[in-house]
Amino acid sequence: MSSGDEGLLTLTIKMRVSPEPILFEKLVNLMRRYREGLNYAIRVVVENNALSLGKAHKLLYNILKERYGLPSKVAQDCYREAIAIAKSWLGNPNRGRVPGAKTPRLWLTHGYSYRVRDGYVEILGGFRLRIIGWDM
């Protein structure tokens, strides 16, 4: 029986980018705000058992946009990542303390949060970064 996704692959790519000096601090600031918002979102998702996108959206979307200053799609990506982390942690029978993000990071959705064009990656929020390498 066919499930409809034979032959499809999921690929994670890390891009090495070279931000312009003017944008560097703004980008690092966005990544730090994302990390803080992600840690908040993980706590809220676990405490409220908000493992669906609808519940998480109602609880977190406006807070992530207003308190943490995340662009709209980045806020959605943030609570999506929080749900993924919470589901993984809740499914672990030997779980310890609630997980959290330690390093600045961004989870982005291609076509919505970022796009690759002419050797640059453009991130929602006005960031245009030159690609200097790829890792798979």
PDB file of C-alpha atoms in Angstrom:
ATOM      1  CA  MET A   1       0.000   0.000   0.000  1.00  0.00           C
ATOM      2  CA  SER A   2       1.363   3.385  -0.970  1.00  0.00           C
ATOM      3  CA  SER A   3       1.626   6.190   1.566  1.00  0.00           C
ATOM      4  CA  GLY A   4       2.293   8.833  -1.071  1.00  0.00           C
ATOM      5  CA  ASP A   5       5.699   9.938   0.113  1.00  0.00           C
ATOM      6  CA  GLU A   6       7.987   7.270  -1.334  1.00  0.00           C
ATOM      7  CA  GLY A   7      11.106   8.785  -2.789  1.00  0.00           C
ATOM      8  CA  LEU A   8      10.830  12.015  -0.791  1.00  0.00           C
ATOM      9  CA  LEU A   9      13.691  13.057   1.448  1.00  0.00           C
ATOM     10  CA  THR A  10      13.991  15.429   4.359  1.00  0.00           C
ATOM     11  CA  LEU A  11      17.266  17.308   4.305  1.00  0.00           C
ATOM     12  CA  THR A  12      18.786  19.539   6.929  1.00  0.00           C
ATOM     13  CA  ILE A  13      21.304  22.030   5.627  1.00  0.00           C
ATOM     14  CA  LYS A  14      23.549  24.320   7.603  1.00  0.00           C
ATOM     15  CA  MET A  15      24.719  27.397   5.750  1.00  0.00           C
ATOM     16  CA  ARG A  16      27.812  29.353   6.644  1.00  0.00           C
ATOM     17  CA  VAL A  17      27.003  32.982   6.057  1.00  0.00           C
ATOM     18  CA  SER A  18      28.883  36.235   6.191  1.00  0.00           C
ATOM     19  CA  PRO A  19      26.665  39.009   7.547  1.00  0.00           C
ATOM     20  CA  GLU A  20      27.514  42.618   6.927  1.00  0.00           C
ATOM     21  CA  PRO A  21      28.996  44.236  10.060  1.00  0.00           C
ATOM     22  CA  ILE A  22      25.961  46.520  10.385  1.00  0.00           C
ATOM     23  CA  LEU A  23      23.566  43.549  10.435  1.00  0.00           C
ATOM     24  CA  PHE A  24      25.692  41.262  12.612  1.00  0.00           C
ATOM     25  CA  GLU A  25      24.584  42.659  15.986  1.00  0.00           C
ATOM     26  CA  LYS A  26      20.937  42.825  14.876  1.00  0.00           C
ATOM     27  CA  LEU A  27      21.043  39.192  13.734  1.00  0.00           C
ATOM     28  CA  VAL A  28      22.679  38.015  16.971  1.00  0.00           C
ATOM     29  CA  ASN A  29      20.056  40.009  18.895  1.00  0.00           C
ATOM     30  CA  LEU A  30      17.254  38.275  16.929  1.00  0.00           C
ATOM     31  CA  MET A  31      18.808  34.876  17.660  1.00  0.00           C
ATOM     32  CA  ARG A  32      19.031  35.662  21.390  1.00  0.00           C
ATOM     33  CA  ARG A  33      15.409  36.847  21.493  1.00  0.00           C
ATOM     34  CA  TYR A  34      14.392  33.660  19.658  1.00  0.00           C
ATOM     35  CA  ARG A  35      16.246  31.533  22.233  1.00  0.00           C
ATOM     36  CA  GLU A  36      14.575  33.374  25.126  1.00  0.00           C
ATOM     37  CA  GLY A  37      11.180  33.054  23.440  1.00  0.00           C
ATOM     38  CA  LEU A  38      11.810  29.365  22.752  1.00  0.00           C
ATOM     39  CA  ASN A  39      12.630  28.658  26.402  1.00  0.00           C
ATOM     40  CA  TYR A  40       9.459  30.491  27.449  1.00  0.00           C
ATOM     41  CA  ALA A  41       7.414  28.622  24.823  1.00  0.00           C
ATOM     42  CA  ILE A  42       8.739  25.225  25.939  1.00  0.00           C
ATOM     43  CA  ARG A  43       7.690  25.933  29.542  1.00  0.00           C
ATOM     44  CA  VAL A  44       4.216  27.098  28.471  1.00  0.00           C
ATOM     45  CA  VAL A  45       3.683  24.134  26.124  1.00  0.00           C
ATOM     46  CA  VAL A  46       4.693  21.623  28.822  1.00  0.00           C
ATOM     47  CA  GLU A  47       2.726  23.315  31.647  1.00  0.00           C
ATOM     48  CA  ASN A  48      -0.453  23.587  29.555  1.00  0.00           C
ATOM     49  CA  ASN A  49       0.001  20.358  27.571  1.00  0.00           C
ATOM     50  CA  ALA A  50      -0.430  22.499  24.444  1.00  0.00           C
ATOM     51  CA  LEU A  51       0.924  19.962  21.972  1.00  0.00           C
ATOM     52  CA  SER A  52      -1.242  21.065  19.041  1.00  0.00           C
ATOM     53  CA  LEU A  53      -0.519  24.049  16.832  1.00  0.00           C
ATOM     54  CA  GLY A  54      -3.904  25.598  17.615  1.00  0.00           C
ATOM     55  CA  LYS A  55      -3.460  25.539  21.388  1.00  0.00           C
ATOM     56  CA  ALA A  56       0.131  26.722  21.186  1.00  0.00           C
ATOM     57  CA  HIS A  57      -0.837  29.530  18.801  1.00  0.00           C
ATOM     58  CA  LYS A  58      -3.523  30.848  21.171  1.00  0.00           C
ATOM     59  CA  LEU A  59      -1.154  30.754  24.147  1.00  0.00           C
ATOM     60  CA  LEU A  60       2.059  32.000  22.556  1.00  0.00           C
ATOM     61  CA  TYR A  61       1.774  33.858  19.241  1.00  0.00           C
ATOM     62  CA  ASN A  62       1.052  37.360  20.536  1.00  0.00           C
ATOM     63  CA  ILE A  63       3.500  37.037  23.438  1.00  0.00           C
ATOM     64  CA  LEU A  64       6.322  35.918  21.153  1.00  0.00           C
ATOM     65  CA  LYS A  65       5.640  38.819  18.802  1.00  0.00           C
ATOM     66  CA  GLU A  66       5.160  41.528  21.420  1.00  0.00           C
ATOM     67  CA  ARG A  67       7.369  40.570  24.379  1.00  0.00           C
ATOM     68  CA  TYR A  68      10.214  39.008  22.390  1.00  0.00           C
ATOM     69  CA  GLY A  69       9.872  41.124  19.232  1.00  0.00           C
ATOM     70  CA  LEU A  70       9.904  38.179  16.828  1.00  0.00           C
ATOM     71  CA  PRO A  71       8.637  38.626  13.254  1.00  0.00           C
ATOM     72  CA  SER A  72       5.320  36.837  12.672  1.00  0.00           C
ATOM     73  CA  LYS A  73       6.552  33.709  10.878  1.00  0.00           C
ATOM     74  CA  VAL A  74       9.589  33.425  13.160  1.00  0.00           C
ATOM     75  CA  ALA A  75       7.183  33.457  16.135  1.00  0.00           C
ATOM     76  CA  GLN A  76       5.259  30.580  14.523  1.00  0.00           C
ATOM     77  CA  ASP A  77       8.491  28.679  13.888  1.00  0.00           C
ATOM     78  CA  CYS A  78       9.424  29.266  17.534  1.00  0.00           C
ATOM     79  CA  TYR A  79       6.317  27.628  18.992  1.00  0.00           C
ATOM     80  CA  ARG A  80       6.539  24.837  16.403  1.00  0.00           C
ATOM     81  CA  GLU A  81      10.045  24.058  17.649  1.00  0.00           C
ATOM     82  CA  ALA A  82       8.813  24.269  21.252  1.00  0.00           C
ATOM     83  CA  ILE A  83       6.100  21.684  20.486  1.00  0.00           C
ATOM     84  CA  ALA A  84       8.663  19.370  18.872  1.00  0.00           C
ATOM     85  CA  ILE A  85      10.996  19.651  21.876  1.00  0.00           C
ATOM     86  CA  ALA A  86       8.136  19.170  24.364  1.00  0.00           C
ATOM     87  CA  LYS A  87       6.769  16.094  22.536  1.00  0.00           C
ATOM     88  CA  SER A  88      10.217  14.546  22.463  1.00  0.00           C
ATOM     89  CA  TRP A  89      10.776  15.229  26.165  1.00  0.00           C
ATOM     90  CA  LEU A  90       7.306  14.053  27.236  1.00  0.00           C
ATOM     91  CA  GLY A  91       7.753  10.818  25.273  1.00  0.00           C
ATOM     92  CA  ASN A  92      10.979   9.992  27.107  1.00  0.00           C
ATOM     93  CA  PRO A  93      10.271   7.709  30.098  1.00  0.00           C
ATOM     94  CA  ASN A  94      13.576   8.731  31.724  1.00  0.00           C
ATOM     95  CA  ARG A  95      13.073  12.458  31.388  1.00  0.00           C
ATOM     96  CA  GLY A  96      14.840  14.801  33.744  1.00  0.00           C
ATOM     97  CA  ARG A  97      14.277  18.526  33.975  1.00  0.00           C
ATOM     98  CA  VAL A  98      12.382  20.457  31.310  1.00  0.00           C
ATOM     99  CA  PRO A  99      14.707  21.051  28.342  1.00  0.00           C
ATOM    100  CA  GLY A 100      15.756  24.455  27.145  1.00  0.00           C
ATOM    101  CA  ALA A 101      17.844  26.115  24.462  1.00  0.00           C
ATOM    102  CA  LYS A 102      21.296  27.209  25.562  1.00  0.00           C
ATOM    103  CA  THR A 103      22.821  28.690  22.428  1.00  0.00           C
ATOM    104  CA  PRO A 104      21.372  31.396  20.170  1.00  0.00           C
ATOM    105  CA  ARG A 105      19.618  29.791  17.201  1.00  0.00           C
ATOM    106  CA  LEU A 106      16.807  30.110  14.651  1.00  0.00           C
ATOM    107  CA  TRP A 107      14.449  27.480  13.251  1.00  0.00           C
ATOM    108  CA  LEU A 108      13.313  28.839   9.886  1.00  0.00           C
ATOM    109  CA  THR A 109      10.861  27.601   7.258  1.00  0.00           C
ATOM    110  CA  HIS A 110      12.005  27.829   3.644  1.00  0.00           C
ATOM    111  CA  GLY A 111       9.879  30.142   1.568  1.00  0.00           C
ATOM    112  CA  TYR A 112       8.257  31.763   4.597  1.00  0.00           C
ATOM    113  CA  SER A 113      10.990  32.667   7.100  1.00  0.00           C
ATOM    114  CA  TYR A 114      13.891  32.626   4.671  1.00  0.00           C
ATOM    115  CA  ARG A 115      14.755  32.165   1.025  1.00  0.00           C
ATOM    116  CA  VAL A 116      17.954  31.550  -0.908  1.00  0.00           C
ATOM    117  CA  ARG A 117      18.564  33.778  -3.901  1.00  0.00           C
ATOM    118  CA  ASP A 118      21.681  34.661  -5.921  1.00  0.00           C
ATOM    119  CA  GLY A 119      24.178  33.350  -3.369  1.00  0.00           C
ATOM    120  CA  TYR A 120      22.450  35.077  -0.459  1.00  0.00           C
ATOM    121  CA  VAL A 121      20.034  33.907   2.201  1.00  0.00           C
ATOM    122  CA  GLU A 122      17.323  36.435   3.035  1.00  0.00           C
ATOM    123  CA  ILE A 123      15.770  36.108   6.494  1.00  0.00           C
ATOM    124  CA  LEU A 124      12.446  37.631   7.500  1.00  0.00           C
ATOM    125  CA  GLY A 125      13.149  40.885   9.289  1.00  0.00           C
ATOM    126  CA  GLY A 126      15.348  42.436   6.612  1.00  0.00           C
ATOM    127  CA  PHE A 127      18.510  40.337   6.883  1.00  0.00           C
ATOM    128  CA  ARG A 128      20.472  39.519   3.725  1.00  0.00           C
ATOM    129  CA  LEU A 129      23.490  37.294   4.318  1.00  0.00           C
ATOM    130  CA  ARG A 130      26.083  36.145   1.784  1.00  0.00           C
ATOM    131  CA  ILE A 131      26.459  32.345   1.714  1.00  0.00           C
ATOM    132  CA  ILE A 132      30.100  31.280   2.041  1.00  0.00           C
ATOM    133  CA  GLY A 133      29.597  27.528   2.550  1.00  0.00           C
ATOM    134  CA  TRP A 134      27.182  24.633   3.052  1.00  0.00           C
ATOM    135  CA  ASP A 135      27.169  21.661   5.436  1.00  0.00           C
ATOM    136  CA  MET A 136      24.842  18.694   5.159  1.00  0.00           C
TER     137      MET A 136
END
